[in-house]
Coordinates of C-alpha atoms in Angstrom, one line a residue:
M1 CA 123.5 17.1 49.0
S2 CA 124.0 19.1 52.3
S3 CA 126.9 18.0 54.5
A4 CA 124.3 17.6 57.4
T5 CA 122.7 14.6 55.7
T6 CA 126.2 13.1 54.6
A7 CA 127.2 10.4 56.6
A8 CA 130.7 10.6 58.1
A9 CA 133.2 8.3 56.6
P10 CA 135.3 6.3 59.1
L11 CA 138.9 7.6 59.2
T12 CA 141.5 4.9 58.0
V13 CA 144.9 4.5 57.6
P14 CA 146.6 3.3 54.7
G15 CA 148.0 -0.3 55.1
A16 CA 146.4 -0.6 58.7
T17 CA 145.2 -4.0 59.8
R18 CA 143.2 -4.9 62.7
W19 CA 145.1 -7.6 64.9
R20 CA 144.2 -10.8 65.4
L21 CA 145.0 -13.2 67.7
T22 CA 146.7 -16.4 65.5
P23 CA 149.0 -18.9 66.1
R24 CA 151.8 -16.8 64.3
S25 CA 150.7 -13.5 66.1
G26 CA 150.3 -15.3 69.3
I27 CA 153.9 -17.1 69.1
A28 CA 155.5 -13.2 68.2
V29 CA 154.1 -11.9 71.2
V30 CA 155.4 -14.6 73.4
S31 CA 158.5 -14.3 71.8
A32 CA 158.9 -10.9 72.4
E33 CA 158.2 -10.8 75.9
V34 CA 160.6 -13.9 76.3
R35 CA 163.5 -11.8 74.5
K36 CA 162.9 -8.9 76.6
G37 CA 162.9 -10.8 79.8
L38 CA 166.1 -12.8 79.0
T39 CA 167.7 -9.7 77.8
R40 CA 167.1 -8.0 81.2
Q41 CA 168.2 -10.9 83.3
L42 CA 171.4 -11.5 81.4
A43 CA 172.4 -7.9 81.7
N44 CA 173.6 -8.9 85.4
P45 CA 175.3 -12.3 84.8
V46 CA 177.4 -11.9 88.1
A47 CA 174.3 -11.9 90.0
H48 CA 173.2 -15.1 88.5
L49 CA 176.5 -16.6 88.5
V50 CA 176.4 -16.2 92.5
T51 CA 172.9 -17.7 92.7
L52 CA 174.2 -20.6 90.9
A53 CA 177.3 -21.3 93.2
F54 CA 174.9 -20.8 96.1
A55 CA 172.2 -23.2 94.8
A56 CA 175.2 -25.8 94.5
T57 CA 176.5 -25.6 98.2
M58 CA 173.8 -24.4 100.1
Y59 CA 171.9 -28.0 100.2
L60 CA 175.2 -29.7 100.9
G61 CA 176.1 -27.6 104.0
M62 CA 172.2 -27.8 105.2
Q63 CA 172.8 -31.8 105.0
Y64 CA 175.8 -31.8 106.9
V65 CA 174.3 -29.9 109.7
I66 CA 171.3 -32.1 109.8
G67 CA 173.7 -35.2 109.6
E68 CA 175.8 -33.9 112.5
G69 CA 178.9 -33.5 110.3
A70 CA 178.1 -36.4 108.1
L71 CA 176.1 -37.0 105.3
Q72 CA 172.9 -39.2 105.8
R73 CA 173.1 -40.6 102.2
D74 CA 169.9 -42.6 102.7
L75 CA 167.9 -39.4 102.7
L76 CA 169.8 -37.7 100.0
P77 CA 167.8 -39.1 96.8
R78 CA 164.7 -38.2 98.5
T79 CA 165.5 -34.5 99.7
L80 CA 167.4 -33.9 96.3
V81 CA 163.8 -34.1 94.4
G82 CA 162.6 -31.6 97.2
I83 CA 165.5 -29.0 96.5
S84 CA 165.2 -29.2 92.9
S85 CA 161.6 -28.1 93.2
Y86 CA 162.2 -25.4 95.5
W87 CA 165.0 -23.7 93.3
F88 CA 162.7 -23.8 90.4
L89 CA 160.0 -22.1 92.4
H90 CA 162.0 -19.7 94.1
F91 CA 164.2 -18.5 91.1
A92 CA 161.1 -18.3 88.9
C93 CA 159.3 -16.2 91.2
I94 CA 162.2 -13.9 91.8
V95 CA 162.7 -13.2 88.2
M96 CA 158.5 -13.1 87.7
V97 CA 158.1 -10.6 90.6
S98 CA 161.3 -8.7 90.1
D99 CA 160.9 -7.6 86.7
L100 CA 157.2 -7.1 87.0
V101 CA 158.3 -4.5 90.0
E102 CA 161.0 -3.2 88.0
E103 CA 158.7 -2.4 85.1
M104 CA 155.8 -0.9 87.3
R105 CA 158.7 1.5 88.9
G106 CA 159.9 2.6 85.3
G107 CA 156.3 2.9 83.9
T108 CA 156.9 0.5 81.0
F109 CA 154.4 -2.1 82.3
A110 CA 151.7 0.2 81.8
Q111 CA 152.9 1.2 78.3
A112 CA 153.6 -2.8 77.6
L113 CA 149.9 -3.3 78.0
L114 CA 148.9 -0.8 75.4
T115 CA 149.2 -3.8 73.0
P116 CA 146.0 -5.4 71.4
S117 CA 147.2 -8.8 72.6
P118 CA 145.6 -10.2 75.7
L119 CA 146.9 -10.0 79.0
W120 CA 147.4 -14.0 79.6
L121 CA 149.4 -13.9 76.3
V122 CA 151.7 -11.2 77.6
M123 CA 152.1 -12.9 81.1
L124 CA 152.5 -16.4 79.4
G125 CA 155.6 -15.0 78.0
R126 CA 156.8 -13.7 81.3
L127 CA 156.5 -17.3 82.8
L128 CA 158.5 -18.6 80.1
T129 CA 161.1 -16.5 80.9
A130 CA 160.7 -17.3 84.7
S131 CA 161.1 -20.8 83.8
V132 CA 163.9 -20.8 81.7
F133 CA 165.9 -19.2 84.9
G134 CA 164.2 -21.3 87.4
L135 CA 165.0 -24.6 85.2
V136 CA 169.0 -23.6 84.8
V137 CA 169.3 -23.0 88.9
S138 CA 167.3 -25.9 89.7
V139 CA 169.4 -28.4 87.5
T140 CA 172.5 -26.8 88.7
G141 CA 171.3 -26.9 92.2
T142 CA 170.6 -30.6 91.9
L143 CA 172.9 -32.1 89.8
V144 CA 176.3 -30.6 91.5
P145 CA 175.4 -32.3 95.0
M146 CA 174.7 -35.4 93.1
L147 CA 178.1 -35.5 91.3
V148 CA 179.8 -34.5 94.5
T149 CA 178.1 -37.2 96.7
G150 CA 177.7 -39.7 94.1
T151 CA 174.1 -39.8 94.6
T152 CA 171.8 -41.2 91.6
I153 CA 168.2 -40.8 91.3
P154 CA 166.3 -43.9 89.6
L155 CA 164.4 -43.0 86.6
E156 CA 160.7 -43.6 86.1
W157 CA 158.3 -42.5 83.7
A158 CA 155.5 -42.5 86.3
A159 CA 157.2 -39.7 88.2
L160 CA 156.8 -37.3 85.1
V161 CA 153.3 -36.9 85.8
P162 CA 153.5 -35.8 89.5
Y163 CA 156.6 -33.8 88.9
A164 CA 155.1 -31.8 86.2
L165 CA 152.2 -30.9 88.3
V166 CA 154.8 -29.6 90.8
V167 CA 156.3 -27.3 87.9
V168 CA 152.7 -26.1 87.3
N169 CA 152.0 -25.3 90.8
A170 CA 155.3 -23.7 91.1
L171 CA 154.4 -21.4 88.4
A172 CA 150.9 -20.8 89.7
F173 CA 152.6 -19.6 92.9
T174 CA 154.5 -17.0 90.8
F175 CA 151.4 -15.8 89.5
V176 CA 149.9 -15.4 93.0
M177 CA 153.2 -13.2 94.0
A178 CA 153.1 -11.3 91.0
A179 CA 149.2 -10.4 91.6
L180 CA 150.4 -9.3 95.1
A181 CA 153.3 -7.2 93.5
L182 CA 150.7 -5.3 91.7
N183 CA 149.3 -3.8 95.0
S184 CA 152.4 -4.1 97.3
P185 CA 155.8 -3.0 97.0
M186 CA 156.6 -5.1 100.1
V187 CA 156.1 -8.4 98.4
A188 CA 159.8 -9.4 98.3
V189 CA 159.2 -9.7 102.1
L190 CA 156.4 -12.1 101.8
E191 CA 157.8 -13.8 98.6
A192 CA 161.1 -14.6 101.2
L193 CA 158.8 -16.0 103.9
L194 CA 156.6 -17.9 102.0
T195 CA 159.9 -19.5 99.9
S196 CA 161.6 -20.3 103.0
L197 CA 158.7 -22.3 104.5
V198 CA 158.4 -24.2 101.4
L199 CA 162.0 -25.0 101.8
L200 CA 161.9 -26.1 105.2
L201 CA 158.7 -27.9 105.1
N202 CA 158.5 -29.6 101.2
G203 CA 161.2 -32.4 101.9
A204 CA 164.0 -30.6 100.5
F205 CA 166.0 -31.5 104.0
M206 CA 164.2 -34.6 105.2
P207 CA 161.2 -36.6 104.0
L208 CA 157.9 -35.4 105.0
S209 CA 157.2 -39.1 106.7
L210 CA 159.9 -37.7 109.7
Y211 CA 157.8 -34.5 110.5
P212 CA 155.2 -34.8 113.1
D213 CA 151.5 -35.3 111.6
W214 CA 150.5 -31.6 112.3
M215 CA 153.4 -30.3 110.7
A216 CA 153.0 -32.5 107.6
V217 CA 149.3 -31.6 107.1
L218 CA 150.8 -27.8 107.4
A219 CA 153.6 -28.6 104.7
R220 CA 150.9 -30.3 102.3
L221 CA 149.3 -27.0 102.0
L222 CA 152.3 -25.2 100.6
P223 CA 153.3 -25.3 96.7
T224 CA 155.1 -28.0 95.7
T225 CA 155.0 -30.2 98.8
L226 CA 152.4 -32.7 97.7
G227 CA 154.1 -33.1 94.0
V228 CA 157.2 -34.1 95.7
E229 CA 155.6 -36.4 98.1
A230 CA 154.0 -38.1 95.0
T231 CA 157.4 -38.3 93.0
A232 CA 159.0 -39.8 95.5
K233 CA 156.4 -42.6 95.9
T234 CA 156.8 -43.5 92.4
L235 CA 160.7 -42.9 92.1
F236 CA 161.3 -44.7 95.5
E237 CA 158.6 -46.9 96.8
G238 CA 158.1 -48.5 93.4
R239 CA 154.4 -47.0 93.1
S240 CA 152.6 -46.7 89.8
L241 CA 150.2 -44.1 88.8
G242 CA 147.4 -46.1 89.6
D243 CA 148.9 -46.9 93.2
I244 CA 149.1 -43.0 94.1
W245 CA 145.5 -42.2 92.5
N246 CA 144.1 -44.9 94.9
D247 CA 145.7 -43.8 97.9
G248 CA 144.6 -40.1 97.3
T249 CA 148.0 -38.7 96.6
L250 CA 147.5 -37.8 93.0
P251 CA 144.0 -36.7 93.1
W252 CA 144.6 -34.0 96.0
L253 CA 147.7 -33.0 94.0
L254 CA 145.5 -32.4 91.0
V255 CA 142.8 -30.7 92.9
Y256 CA 145.4 -28.4 94.5
T257 CA 147.4 -27.5 91.4
A258 CA 144.1 -26.7 89.4
A259 CA 142.9 -24.4 92.6
L260 CA 146.2 -22.7 92.6
V261 CA 146.5 -22.1 88.8
L262 CA 142.7 -20.5 89.4
A263 CA 143.3 -18.6 92.1
G264 CA 146.6 -17.0 90.8
W265 CA 145.2 -15.9 87.6
A266 CA 141.7 -14.5 89.4
L267 CA 144.2 -12.7 91.7
F268 CA 146.1 -11.2 89.0
V269 CA 143.1 -10.3 86.9
R270 CA 141.3 -8.6 89.9
N271 CA 144.7 -6.6 90.9
H272 CA 145.6 -5.6 87.5
R273 CA 142.2 -4.1 87.2
K274 CA 142.2 -2.3 90.4
A275 CA 145.7 -0.9 89.5
L276 CA 144.4 0.3 86.4
R277 CA 141.3 2.1 87.7
D278 CA 143.5 3.5 90.6
G279 CA 146.1 4.6 88.5
R280 CA 148.7 2.9 90.6
L281 CA 150.7 0.8 87.8
G282 CA 153.7 3.3 87.4
Q283 CA 153.6 4.7 91.3
Y284 CA 156.0 2.5 92.7

């Protein structure tokens, strides 16, 4: 038989297997991303200790300023809910974006995407890393002022639903910032501006009800604000989930969170494809 009529045999490598997404392989990919992120962040513990100290004291300082030298104790429980969500959003965003920018500058982000695992799985691991650090700062920045001032926050199971949505839309916001980081090295400036607006308007310094109507409308367009408002209603006003559903707070929170999740992922996928096409993933 001539070689022209002989079908070429496929090239195989002994022991090679096709990677498939299974619960075990998916957990392995996510775990590897989390370990990598934690190792990178913990390589500079002094910066994190400074952040924790700042988070623990900044809120108290601002409350003394607002109260003209005295604490407005009736406002502390509500505003502590707001500051906890702010710290989670802000620090999770810093970790997510800083890791991404650092890897892009070093060229390792493009190399990491050579894995056969899907992009969403890799980014899920990065979100979990960001969540760990965001949670540590959030708990510290909330618990220390509570202990210093003797403030307590009532525990209500109904509050877990809106606060869980706060966490989800905060993480969705980090995805938006990560998507912008794929295209712009100036993303840190935009992140600082937007998180500063969240700090001022999400209820971290005073309840939303004390703002003018037009400012309250603007505040509700920012991440965490609607969730903080819904959580405060269940904790401090005795509202049930049915009550905040009927008054429109919970439906708007669900719509806002879903829209932010979809927008963040769509923008990330778009900018990632554009960066791959333009060859800019390793050009920071």
